[in-house]
Amino acid sequence: MKAKERVKESKKILHNVYLIEKGEKRILATKSKYGSHYGEKRFGEFREWIPTRSKLAAMLLKGYRVDIKPNWKVLYLGAASGTTVSHLADIVEKGIIYAVEYSAKPFTKLIELAEERRNIIPLLEDASKPERYSGIVEKVDFIYQDIAQRNQVEIFLDNIRMFLKEGGEGLIMVKARSIDSTAEPSEVFEAVLRRLSKQVKVVAHDSLEPYHRDHIFVHVRLE
Amino acid sequence: MENEDVKLSSDFVSSFMNAFNEELPFNPFDLGVKVFGSPEKYYSALRKTAIEVARLKTEKELKREDRYGIMLLKALDELNNSINLLENKLEDVKEIKESEITKEMEEEIRRLKALRRELEGEIERVMEKIAPNLSAILGGAIAARLLEKAGSLEKLSMLPASTIQIVGAEKSLYKAMARMKKGKPAKIPKHGVIFQHPFIRTLPKKKRGKMARFMAAKLAIAARIDYFTGELREELVSEVRRKYEELSRS
Ligand SMILES: C[S@@+](CC[C@H](N)C(=O)[O-])C[C@H]1O[C@@H](n2cnc3c(N)ncnc32)[C@H](O)[C@@H]1O
């Protein structure tokens, strides 16, 4: 390792999640026993967590925290090939992630991840049909959703209704264009927030710029 | 002994695959722990089964998913033909005489049109799933047409951008080549299926070729990503949009 790239300082921001000063850069990383999953760098006991590839990383880098606990049970909707799931699995190392994805191709890589880790249950299912996996998924502490669908908010709420414990947390990554490709993003987001707050408590929300254009995260809680 | 093991596990797989329930009155975890003795044992069995089921399902899906999209599109084409034909015949009949049977024909046409809407919706959904990048750039309907003309996602992923640009314009391409062979003047077509896209159609004529070329280059990349990883790359779509905005301004 070159001298100027040496880790200068690292700050723990969540269980197994660190902000690391490395050379001139500030990097987000998870402490991980495992190898690289999507081309991210490994250094020492860390795996770099790339904000342009993962909206959760973008949110954390922007300074917002959801206090994800190591023993949490998680329902993850829109797992794709497991980029974000791999880091979340580092965090909830004593918990479990039910990872739902409906497209077979990226899912094959998610299966590889589930084979490597012990805390991922891969489910090739459609998140808009939660009754198809309600015999498998239990009540969870946390629901995370990242699917670019027109009816993504309804999907999120349906899954919250079926699977979130009382007091549980939810995080949805919303892409304006996928809901309405012609409307102003700000209008789309307002409608989304209004719809969500009818069913759950909206704890916080913010944009994911500059990492993801026209995206926001919304943190909710079931009270 | 071994037989029993196999039986137990395959039963577990099939019950897992059939776990289509309404909201359950109990938490699957509680039941699982009771049956398997401890959370660790339950999760370990659940994980093994999930992985096994996932493998079976993906294998099956991957084999048939682009065929499914193409077949749906062919069915849609047939349906459109039928609707047009019926509508024409109905007009002919009505010109002579309106009757009970013409009302029934109208009713039938309405039903066929409802089916058409459902087919179109399913095509959108399927395309978004099997070719997220092509769909994001082109919309599901045009993406499906491109896929159909290419024959499969694999074949489409191997086409160079210059071919993608004129997929669907083969007829006029052959005509143009035949003319040129005879030494006559001819125009090489600049765009095939993708010409239906508003980003090309709404541009002034002299900018369409440029847009089609750019779009085809991005589509070639999109097809490869769709074929190999199936993951959406947002930046591809925004590059196409930016190019369009740039061209429509200048
Ligand atoms: C933007 S990607 C997710 C990326 C992933 N969350 C990550 O950060 O690693 C969206 C994914 O949602 C999936 N998806 C869309 N609609 C879905 C649905 N109804 N059910 C399950 N998955 C869906 C898509 O196939 C796609 O893989």
Short mmCIF file of C-alpha atoms and ligand atoms in Angstrom, two decimals:
data_model
loop_
_atom_site.label_atom_id
_atom_site.label_comp_id
_atom_site.label_asym_id
_atom_site.label_seq_id
_atom_site.Cartn_x
_atom_site.Cartn_y
_atom_site.Cartn_z
CA MET A 1 0.00 0.00 0.00
CA LYS A 2 1.34 3.42 -0.92
CA ALA A 3 2.05 5.73 1.99
CA LYS A 4 -0.39 8.42 0.91
CA GLU A 5 -3.16 5.89 0.67
CA ARG A 6 -2.78 4.68 4.21
CA VAL A 7 -5.86 4.80 6.35
CA LYS A 8 -5.54 7.98 8.36
CA GLU A 9 -8.54 7.78 10.52
CA SER A 10 -11.71 5.79 10.67
CA LYS A 11 -14.94 6.59 12.35
CA LYS A 12 -17.60 4.05 13.17
CA ILE A 13 -21.05 5.25 12.16
CA LEU A 14 -23.08 2.06 12.48
CA HIS A 15 -22.40 -1.51 13.46
CA ASN A 16 -19.62 -2.61 11.08
CA VAL A 17 -19.91 0.59 9.03
CA TYR A 18 -17.01 3.02 8.92
CA LEU A 19 -16.13 6.34 7.38
CA ILE A 20 -12.49 6.15 6.49
CA GLU A 21 -10.04 8.90 5.63
CA LYS A 22 -7.76 7.37 3.08
CA GLY A 23 -5.27 9.66 1.43
CA GLU A 24 -7.32 12.63 0.27
CA LYS A 25 -10.52 10.67 0.08
CA ARG A 26 -13.30 9.88 2.46
CA ILE A 27 -14.57 6.38 1.91
CA LEU A 28 -17.52 4.47 3.25
CA ALA A 29 -16.87 0.82 4.01
CA THR A 30 -18.19 -2.16 5.91
CA LYS A 31 -16.11 -4.46 8.04
CA SER A 32 -16.41 -7.78 6.29
CA LYS A 33 -15.00 -11.28 6.40
CA TYR A 34 -15.93 -11.76 2.79
CA GLY A 35 -14.46 -11.05 -0.61
CA SER A 36 -15.48 -8.45 -3.16
CA HIS A 37 -18.96 -8.96 -4.59
CA TYR A 38 -19.47 -6.33 -7.28
CA GLY A 39 -15.98 -5.12 -8.07
CA GLU A 40 -15.60 -2.99 -4.96
CA LYS A 41 -12.15 -2.70 -3.39
CA ARG A 42 -11.09 -4.58 -0.30
CA PHE A 43 -8.55 -3.11 2.06
CA GLY A 44 -7.59 -4.68 5.36
CA GLU A 45 -10.75 -5.93 6.97
CA PHE A 46 -12.95 -3.55 4.98
CA ARG A 47 -14.99 -3.60 1.80
CA GLU A 48 -15.56 -0.28 0.12
CA TRP A 49 -19.23 0.66 -0.15
CA ILE A 50 -19.75 2.64 -3.36
CA PRO A 51 -22.43 5.36 -3.18
CA THR A 52 -23.14 5.50 -6.90
CA ARG A 53 -23.87 1.78 -6.86
CA SER A 54 -25.88 1.69 -3.64
CA LYS A 55 -28.53 4.19 -2.56
CA LEU A 56 -28.14 3.18 1.05
CA ALA A 57 -24.45 4.09 0.87
CA ALA A 58 -25.40 7.42 -0.71
CA MET A 59 -27.81 8.13 2.14
CA LEU A 60 -25.20 7.32 4.79
CA LEU A 61 -22.58 9.45 3.05
CA LYS A 62 -25.00 12.33 3.03
CA GLY A 63 -25.01 12.07 6.79
CA TYR A 64 -28.37 10.46 7.50
CA ARG A 65 -28.52 7.39 9.75
CA VAL A 66 -31.03 4.67 10.36
CA ASP A 67 -29.73 2.82 13.38
CA ILE A 68 -29.65 -0.68 11.90
CA LYS A 69 -28.91 -3.19 14.64
CA PRO A 70 -26.74 -6.31 14.17
CA ASN A 71 -29.59 -8.66 15.13
CA TRP A 72 -32.26 -7.09 12.95
CA LYS A 73 -34.48 -9.13 10.71
CA VAL A 74 -34.80 -7.43 7.36
CA LEU A 75 -37.07 -7.68 4.35
CA TYR A 76 -35.28 -6.31 1.29
CA LEU A 77 -37.37 -5.64 -1.83
CA GLY A 78 -35.60 -5.26 -5.17
CA ALA A 79 -32.38 -7.00 -4.20
CA ALA A 80 -31.05 -7.25 -7.78
CA SER A 81 -27.61 -8.90 -7.72
CA GLY A 82 -27.06 -8.05 -4.08
CA THR A 83 -24.83 -4.98 -4.19
CA THR A 84 -26.51 -3.33 -1.23
CA VAL A 85 -27.60 -6.61 0.30
CA SER A 86 -23.96 -7.65 0.63
CA HIS A 87 -23.18 -4.64 2.82
CA LEU A 88 -26.41 -4.91 4.77
CA ALA A 89 -25.50 -8.54 5.47
CA ASP A 90 -22.24 -7.28 7.01
CA ILE A 91 -24.27 -5.02 9.28
CA VAL A 92 -26.98 -7.44 10.40
CA GLU A 93 -24.45 -10.18 10.99
CA LYS A 94 -26.55 -11.77 13.73
CA GLY A 95 -29.84 -11.20 11.96
CA ILE A 96 -31.38 -12.32 8.69
CA ILE A 97 -32.24 -10.74 5.35
CA TYR A 98 -35.12 -11.94 3.23
CA ALA A 99 -34.03 -10.70 -0.18
CA VAL A 100 -36.78 -10.46 -2.79
CA GLU A 101 -36.05 -9.94 -6.48
CA TYR A 102 -38.22 -10.89 -9.44
CA SER A 103 -35.77 -10.83 -12.30
CA ALA A 104 -33.93 -14.12 -12.77
CA LYS A 105 -30.74 -12.80 -14.28
CA PRO A 106 -29.39 -10.51 -11.56
CA PHE A 107 -30.84 -12.99 -9.09
CA THR A 108 -28.31 -15.66 -10.08
CA LYS A 109 -25.61 -13.49 -8.58
CA LEU A 110 -27.69 -12.97 -5.47
CA ILE A 111 -27.86 -16.74 -5.06
CA GLU A 112 -24.06 -16.86 -5.08
CA LEU A 113 -24.02 -14.25 -2.34
CA ALA A 114 -26.55 -16.24 -0.31
CA GLU A 115 -24.35 -19.30 -0.63
CA GLU A 116 -21.36 -17.41 0.69
CA ARG A 117 -23.16 -15.72 3.57
CA ARG A 118 -25.28 -17.38 6.22
CA ASN A 119 -27.84 -14.66 6.77
CA ILE A 120 -29.50 -14.20 3.38
CA ILE A 121 -32.68 -15.97 2.25
CA PRO A 122 -33.02 -15.35 -1.51
CA LEU A 123 -36.57 -15.24 -2.87
CA LEU A 124 -37.33 -15.01 -6.58
CA GLU A 125 -40.69 -13.34 -6.15
CA ASP A 126 -42.71 -10.33 -7.19
CA ALA A 127 -42.83 -7.77 -4.39
CA SER A 128 -46.28 -6.69 -5.54
CA LYS A 129 -47.56 -10.15 -4.58
CA PRO A 130 -46.49 -10.45 -0.95
CA GLU A 131 -49.00 -13.23 -0.35
CA ARG A 132 -46.72 -15.44 -2.41
CA TYR A 133 -44.00 -15.30 0.21
CA SER A 134 -45.99 -14.71 3.38
CA GLY A 135 -45.54 -18.36 4.35
CA ILE A 136 -41.79 -17.81 4.39
CA VAL A 137 -41.05 -14.27 5.48
CA GLU A 138 -41.57 -13.56 9.17
CA LYS A 139 -42.31 -10.31 10.97
CA VAL A 140 -39.28 -8.08 10.52
CA ASP A 141 -37.67 -5.06 12.17
CA PHE A 142 -36.81 -3.31 8.94
CA ILE A 143 -38.12 -3.15 5.38
CA TYR A 144 -35.89 -1.70 2.70
CA GLN A 145 -37.19 -1.13 -0.81
CA ASP A 146 -35.47 -0.07 -4.00
CA ILE A 147 -37.60 -0.95 -7.01
CA ALA A 148 -38.21 1.38 -9.90
CA GLN A 149 -41.91 0.71 -10.35
CA ARG A 150 -44.83 2.97 -11.00
CA ASN A 151 -46.73 1.54 -8.02
CA GLN A 152 -43.71 1.29 -5.73
CA VAL A 153 -45.37 3.14 -2.88
CA GLU A 154 -48.34 0.77 -2.78
CA ILE A 155 -45.97 -2.17 -2.90
CA PHE A 156 -44.02 -0.75 0.01
CA LEU A 157 -47.14 -0.15 2.09
CA ASP A 158 -48.54 -3.61 1.37
CA ASN A 159 -45.35 -5.22 2.54
CA ILE A 160 -45.25 -3.01 5.62
CA ARG A 161 -48.78 -4.05 6.45
CA MET A 162 -47.94 -7.73 6.15
CA PHE A 163 -44.44 -7.97 7.52
CA LEU A 164 -43.31 -5.02 9.62
CA LYS A 165 -43.35 -5.30 13.41
CA GLU A 166 -45.00 -2.53 15.32
CA GLY A 167 -42.38 0.14 15.88
CA GLY A 168 -40.40 -1.24 12.94
CA GLU A 169 -38.52 0.93 10.47
CA GLY A 170 -38.87 1.28 6.74
CA LEU A 171 -36.68 2.86 4.10
CA ILE A 172 -37.80 3.43 0.54
CA MET A 173 -35.67 4.75 -2.28
CA VAL A 174 -37.93 6.61 -4.68
CA LYS A 175 -37.11 7.40 -8.26
CA ALA A 176 -39.29 10.18 -9.62
CA ARG A 177 -39.16 9.13 -13.26
CA SER A 178 -40.29 5.61 -12.59
CA ILE A 179 -43.50 6.88 -11.03
CA ASP A 180 -44.20 9.57 -13.59
CA SER A 181 -41.74 10.27 -16.37
CA THR A 182 -43.25 13.61 -17.32
CA ALA A 183 -44.08 15.30 -14.01
CA GLU A 184 -41.66 17.47 -12.05
CA PRO A 185 -39.72 15.27 -9.62
CA SER A 186 -40.61 17.57 -6.72
CA GLU A 187 -44.31 17.06 -7.40
CA VAL A 188 -43.89 13.31 -7.57
CA PHE A 189 -42.03 13.32 -4.27
CA GLU A 190 -44.69 15.41 -2.57
CA ALA A 191 -47.40 13.02 -3.67
CA VAL A 192 -45.34 10.10 -2.41
CA LEU A 193 -44.83 11.70 1.00
CA ARG A 194 -48.52 12.50 1.28
CA ARG A 195 -49.47 8.93 0.44
CA LEU A 196 -46.94 7.44 2.87
CA SER A 197 -47.95 9.64 5.78
CA LYS A 198 -51.51 8.36 5.58
CA GLN A 199 -50.28 4.92 6.61
CA VAL A 200 -47.01 5.37 8.47
CA LYS A 201 -45.00 8.03 10.24
CA VAL A 202 -42.56 9.76 7.92
CA VAL A 203 -39.43 10.22 10.03
CA ALA A 204 -37.22 11.95 7.45
CA HIS A 205 -36.54 12.30 3.77
CA ASP A 206 -33.89 13.86 1.58
CA SER A 207 -32.48 13.76 -1.92
CA LEU A 208 -29.70 11.39 -2.92
CA GLU A 209 -27.96 13.92 -5.12
CA PRO A 210 -25.25 14.02 -6.34
CA TYR A 211 -24.97 10.23 -6.26
CA HIS A 212 -28.40 9.47 -7.76
CA ARG A 213 -30.30 12.00 -9.83
CA ASP A 214 -33.98 12.61 -9.11
CA HIS A 215 -34.02 10.13 -6.24
CA ILE A 216 -34.99 10.57 -2.63
CA PHE A 217 -34.97 8.31 0.38
CA VAL A 218 -37.87 8.28 2.79
CA HIS A 219 -37.45 6.87 6.28
CA VAL A 220 -40.70 5.74 7.88
CA ARG A 221 -41.80 4.04 11.07
CA LEU A 222 -44.86 1.96 11.87
CA GLU A 223 -46.44 3.37 15.00
CA MET B 1 -32.68 -44.13 5.25
CA GLU B 2 -31.18 -42.11 2.46
CA ASN B 3 -34.46 -42.30 0.64
CA GLU B 4 -36.31 -40.80 3.53
CA ASP B 5 -33.90 -37.91 3.67
CA VAL B 6 -34.41 -37.18 0.03
CA LYS B 7 -38.14 -37.38 0.50
CA LEU B 8 -38.10 -35.01 3.43
CA SER B 9 -36.02 -32.49 1.56
CA SER B 10 -38.02 -32.61 -1.65
CA ASP B 11 -41.22 -32.27 0.32
CA PHE B 12 -39.76 -29.24 1.98
CA VAL B 13 -38.83 -27.77 -1.39
CA SER B 14 -42.30 -28.27 -2.79
CA SER B 15 -44.02 -26.88 0.28
CA PHE B 16 -41.67 -23.91 0.09
CA MET B 17 -42.58 -23.36 -3.52
CA ASN B 18 -46.24 -23.55 -2.65
CA ALA B 19 -46.12 -21.25 0.30
CA PHE B 20 -48.70 -18.97 -1.28
CA ASN B 21 -50.74 -17.88 1.62
CA GLU B 22 -52.95 -15.11 2.59
CA GLU B 23 -51.71 -13.28 5.63
CA LEU B 24 -50.88 -15.96 8.14
CA PRO B 25 -52.32 -15.97 11.65
CA PHE B 26 -48.89 -16.96 12.95
CA ASN B 27 -45.29 -15.96 12.38
CA PRO B 28 -43.55 -18.56 10.14
CA PHE B 29 -40.48 -18.15 12.35
CA ASP B 30 -42.28 -19.33 15.51
CA LEU B 31 -43.62 -22.38 13.75
CA GLY B 32 -40.23 -23.08 12.17
CA VAL B 33 -38.43 -22.94 15.50
CA LYS B 34 -40.96 -25.34 16.97
CA VAL B 35 -40.49 -27.79 14.13
CA PHE B 36 -36.72 -27.55 13.83
CA GLY B 37 -35.84 -27.13 17.48
CA SER B 38 -33.86 -23.87 17.39
CA PRO B 39 -33.63 -20.63 15.39
CA GLU B 40 -30.21 -21.68 14.07
CA LYS B 41 -31.50 -24.98 12.78
CA TYR B 42 -34.58 -23.37 11.31
CA TYR B 43 -32.65 -20.68 9.48
CA SER B 44 -30.11 -23.15 8.23
CA ALA B 45 -32.85 -25.36 6.75
CA LEU B 46 -34.75 -22.38 5.40
CA ARG B 47 -31.66 -20.98 3.74
CA LYS B 48 -30.69 -24.29 2.15
CA THR B 49 -34.19 -24.77 0.81
CA ALA B 50 -34.45 -21.19 -0.43
CA ILE B 51 -31.21 -21.57 -2.34
CA GLU B 52 -32.31 -24.86 -3.85
CA VAL B 53 -35.67 -23.43 -4.88
CA ALA B 54 -34.02 -20.28 -6.20
CA ARG B 55 -31.74 -22.33 -8.43
CA LEU B 56 -34.62 -24.37 -9.83
CA LYS B 57 -36.73 -21.30 -10.50
CA THR B 58 -34.01 -19.18 -12.09
CA GLU B 59 -32.96 -22.00 -14.37
CA LYS B 60 -36.51 -22.38 -15.60
CA GLU B 61 -37.06 -18.65 -15.95
CA LEU B 62 -33.86 -17.94 -17.79
CA LYS B 63 -34.64 -20.51 -20.41
CA ARG B 64 -37.99 -19.17 -21.34
CA GLU B 65 -38.20 -15.52 -20.50
CA ASP B 66 -37.27 -13.85 -23.79
CA ARG B 67 -39.32 -16.45 -25.69
CA TYR B 68 -42.27 -15.45 -23.57
CA GLY B 69 -41.87 -11.77 -24.44
CA ILE B 70 -41.54 -12.51 -28.14
CA MET B 71 -44.54 -14.83 -28.18
CA LEU B 72 -46.66 -12.24 -26.42
CA LEU B 73 -45.72 -9.70 -29.06
CA LYS B 74 -46.58 -12.08 -31.89
CA ALA B 75 -49.91 -12.76 -30.21
CA LEU B 76 -50.48 -9.01 -29.99
CA ASP B 77 -49.79 -8.62 -33.72
CA GLU B 78 -52.30 -11.35 -34.53
CA LEU B 79 -54.82 -9.78 -32.24
CA ASN B 80 -54.38 -6.42 -33.94
CA ASN B 81 -54.94 -8.03 -37.33
CA SER B 82 -58.08 -9.70 -36.09
CA ILE B 83 -59.43 -6.51 -34.58
CA ASN B 84 -58.81 -4.57 -37.79
CA LEU B 85 -60.33 -7.26 -39.92
CA LEU B 86 -63.39 -7.58 -37.75
CA GLU B 87 -63.88 -3.84 -37.60
CA ASN B 88 -63.75 -3.58 -41.38
CA LYS B 89 -66.18 -6.42 -41.85
CA LEU B 90 -68.47 -4.96 -39.26
CA GLU B 91 -68.55 -1.65 -41.13
CA ASP B 92 -69.41 -3.48 -44.34
CA VAL B 93 -72.22 -5.37 -42.70
CA LYS B 94 -73.59 -2.32 -40.94
CA GLU B 95 -73.72 -0.40 -44.17
CA ILE B 96 -76.21 -2.91 -45.42
CA LYS B 97 -78.12 -3.53 -42.26
CA GLU B 98 -77.83 -3.14 -38.48
CA SER B 99 -79.01 -6.12 -36.53
CA GLU B 100 -78.66 -8.15 -33.38
CA ILE B 101 -75.56 -9.80 -34.79
CA THR B 102 -73.81 -6.50 -35.48
CA LYS B 103 -74.29 -5.63 -31.83
CA GLU B 104 -72.72 -8.90 -30.83
CA MET B 105 -69.81 -8.22 -33.13
CA GLU B 106 -69.31 -4.85 -31.51
CA GLU B 107 -69.34 -6.47 -28.12
CA GLU B 108 -66.77 -9.01 -29.27
CA ILE B 109 -64.50 -6.27 -30.60
CA ARG B 110 -64.68 -4.45 -27.28
CA ARG B 111 -63.62 -7.64 -25.53
CA LEU B 112 -60.72 -8.12 -27.91
CA LYS B 113 -59.61 -4.56 -27.28
CA ALA B 114 -59.64 -5.16 -23.54
CA LEU B 115 -57.50 -8.23 -24.11
CA ARG B 116 -55.18 -6.11 -26.23
CA ARG B 117 -54.68 -3.68 -23.36
CA GLU B 118 -53.88 -6.56 -21.04
CA LEU B 119 -51.40 -8.00 -23.51
CA GLU B 120 -49.70 -4.64 -23.90
CA GLY B 121 -49.44 -4.30 -20.14
CA GLU B 122 -47.96 -7.75 -19.78
CA ILE B 123 -45.44 -7.03 -22.54
CA GLU B 124 -44.34 -3.87 -20.74
CA ARG B 125 -43.93 -5.79 -17.49
CA VAL B 126 -42.06 -8.68 -19.05
CA MET B 127 -39.72 -6.42 -20.99
CA GLU B 128 -38.91 -4.33 -17.96
CA LYS B 129 -37.96 -7.48 -16.15
CA ILE B 130 -35.91 -9.26 -18.81
CA ALA B 131 -34.41 -6.21 -20.52
CA PRO B 132 -34.49 -3.33 -18.03
CA ASN B 133 -32.00 -1.15 -19.92
CA LEU B 134 -33.52 -1.57 -23.38
CA SER B 135 -36.94 -0.90 -21.85
CA ALA B 136 -35.80 2.17 -19.98
CA ILE B 137 -34.39 3.67 -23.18
CA LEU B 138 -37.07 2.58 -25.65
CA GLY B 139 -40.15 1.82 -23.60
CA GLY B 140 -41.42 -1.74 -23.36
CA ALA B 141 -43.32 -1.84 -26.64
CA ILE B 142 -40.49 -0.78 -28.93
CA ALA B 143 -37.98 -2.82 -26.94
CA ALA B 144 -40.16 -5.88 -27.47
CA ARG B 145 -40.29 -5.21 -31.21
CA LEU B 146 -36.52 -4.93 -31.37
CA LEU B 147 -36.18 -8.18 -29.46
CA GLU B 148 -38.65 -9.90 -31.76
CA LYS B 149 -36.83 -8.78 -34.89
CA ALA B 150 -33.49 -9.90 -33.48
CA GLY B 151 -34.92 -13.27 -32.47
CA SER B 152 -33.56 -13.49 -28.95
CA LEU B 153 -31.84 -11.39 -26.34
CA GLU B 154 -28.66 -13.33 -26.97
CA LYS B 155 -28.70 -12.50 -30.68
CA LEU B 156 -29.60 -8.89 -30.01
CA SER B 157 -26.69 -8.59 -27.60
CA MET B 158 -24.31 -9.62 -30.36
CA LEU B 159 -25.48 -7.09 -32.93
CA PRO B 160 -23.29 -4.06 -33.62
CA ALA B 161 -24.83 -0.62 -33.15
CA SER B 162 -24.96 -0.04 -36.90
CA THR B 163 -27.23 -3.06 -37.31
CA ILE B 164 -29.41 -2.22 -34.32
CA GLN B 165 -30.02 1.17 -35.89
CA ILE B 166 -31.71 -0.41 -38.92
CA VAL B 167 -33.28 -3.54 -37.42
CA GLY B 168 -36.78 -3.58 -38.85
CA ALA B 169 -35.78 -1.63 -41.95
CA GLU B 170 -34.31 -4.63 -43.72
CA LYS B 171 -36.80 -4.44 -46.55
CA SER B 172 -35.93 -0.91 -47.52
CA LEU B 173 -32.26 -1.71 -47.04
CA TYR B 174 -32.45 -4.58 -49.54
CA LYS B 175 -34.35 -2.40 -51.95
CA ALA B 176 -31.74 0.31 -51.67
CA MET B 177 -28.93 -2.16 -52.22
CA ALA B 178 -30.65 -3.64 -55.25
CA ARG B 179 -31.00 -0.17 -56.72
CA MET B 180 -27.38 0.66 -56.07
CA LYS B 181 -26.27 -2.57 -57.71
CA LYS B 182 -28.01 -1.43 -60.83
CA GLY B 183 -26.20 1.87 -60.52
CA LYS B 184 -29.33 3.79 -59.56
CA PRO B 185 -29.42 6.37 -56.81
CA ALA B 186 -30.73 5.08 -53.48
CA LYS B 187 -30.99 6.14 -49.86
CA ILE B 188 -29.68 3.83 -47.18
CA PRO B 189 -32.29 3.72 -44.41
CA LYS B 190 -31.12 5.44 -41.25
CA HIS B 191 -33.49 3.88 -38.80
CA GLY B 192 -35.69 0.84 -38.34
CA VAL B 193 -37.74 -0.09 -35.32
CA ILE B 194 -36.16 2.59 -33.19
CA PHE B 195 -37.53 5.25 -35.50
CA GLN B 196 -40.85 4.84 -33.68
CA HIS B 197 -39.27 6.40 -30.62
CA PRO B 198 -40.39 9.97 -29.91
CA PHE B 199 -36.76 11.02 -29.31
CA ILE B 200 -36.13 10.40 -32.99
CA ARG B 201 -39.51 11.06 -34.51
CA THR B 202 -39.99 14.46 -32.91
CA LEU B 203 -36.62 15.81 -34.07
CA PRO B 204 -36.25 17.78 -37.28
CA LYS B 205 -35.44 15.48 -40.20
CA LYS B 206 -31.80 16.38 -40.51
CA LYS B 207 -31.05 15.57 -36.88
CA ARG B 208 -32.75 12.20 -36.81
CA GLY B 209 -29.81 10.30 -38.21
CA LYS B 210 -27.53 11.64 -35.53
CA MET B 211 -29.98 10.75 -32.78
CA ALA B 212 -30.59 7.29 -34.21
CA ARG B 213 -26.86 6.63 -34.34
CA PHE B 214 -26.36 7.75 -30.77
CA MET B 215 -29.32 5.79 -29.53
CA ALA B 216 -28.26 2.66 -31.39
CA ALA B 217 -24.81 2.86 -29.81
CA LYS B 218 -26.35 3.04 -26.34
CA LEU B 219 -28.81 0.28 -27.20
CA ALA B 220 -25.96 -2.01 -28.18
CA ILE B 221 -24.48 -1.51 -24.72
CA ALA B 222 -27.90 -1.83 -23.10
CA ALA B 223 -28.56 -5.14 -24.87
CA ARG B 224 -25.28 -6.54 -23.64
CA ILE B 225 -25.88 -5.50 -20.05
CA ASP B 226 -29.41 -6.87 -20.21
CA TYR B 227 -28.17 -10.14 -21.59
CA PHE B 228 -25.22 -10.62 -19.26
CA THR B 229 -26.24 -9.09 -15.93
CA GLY B 230 -29.81 -7.88 -16.29
CA GLU B 231 -29.15 -4.84 -14.12
CA LEU B 232 -30.46 -1.37 -14.78
CA ARG B 233 -27.80 1.28 -15.45
CA GLU B 234 -29.44 4.60 -14.90
CA GLU B 235 -26.68 6.56 -16.61
CA LEU B 236 -27.38 4.93 -19.98
CA VAL B 237 -30.90 6.27 -20.01
CA SER B 238 -29.90 9.73 -18.89
CA GLU B 239 -27.20 9.93 -21.57
CA VAL B 240 -29.81 9.27 -24.26
CA ARG B 241 -32.16 11.79 -22.75
CA ARG B 242 -29.42 14.41 -22.53
CA LYS B 243 -28.47 13.85 -26.18
CA TYR B 244 -32.09 14.31 -27.20
CA GLU B 245 -32.41 17.51 -25.18
CA GLU B 246 -29.20 18.80 -26.68
CA LEU B 247 -30.31 18.04 -30.24
CA SER B 248 -33.78 19.43 -29.81
CA ARG B 249 -32.37 22.70 -28.45
CA SER B 250 -29.64 23.36 -30.95
C1 LIG C 1 -32.51 -0.22 -8.81
S1 LIG C 1 -32.51 -1.95 -8.77
C2 LIG C 1 -32.06 -2.36 -7.12
C3 LIG C 1 -30.59 -2.25 -6.77
C4 LIG C 1 -30.32 -2.84 -5.40
N1 LIG C 1 -31.30 -2.38 -4.44
C5 LIG C 1 -28.95 -2.51 -4.89
O1 LIG C 1 -28.75 -1.40 -4.41
O2 LIG C 1 -28.08 -3.37 -4.95
C6 LIG C 1 -34.21 -2.35 -8.81
C7 LIG C 1 -34.51 -3.84 -8.81
O3 LIG C 1 -35.86 -4.05 -8.47
C8 LIG C 1 -36.35 -5.14 -9.18
N2 LIG C 1 -37.82 -5.08 -9.18
C9 LIG C 1 -38.61 -4.21 -9.84
N3 LIG C 1 -39.90 -4.47 -9.59
C10 LIG C 1 -39.93 -5.53 -8.76
C11 LIG C 1 -40.98 -6.28 -8.14
N4 LIG C 1 -42.27 -5.96 -8.35
N5 LIG C 1 -40.66 -7.29 -7.34
C12 LIG C 1 -39.36 -7.62 -7.12
N6 LIG C 1 -38.33 -6.96 -7.68
C13 LIG C 1 -38.60 -5.93 -8.48
C14 LIG C 1 -35.70 -5.00 -10.54
O4 LIG C 1 -35.67 -6.24 -11.23
C15 LIG C 1 -34.31 -4.49 -10.17
O5 LIG C 1 -33.39 -5.55 -10.05
#
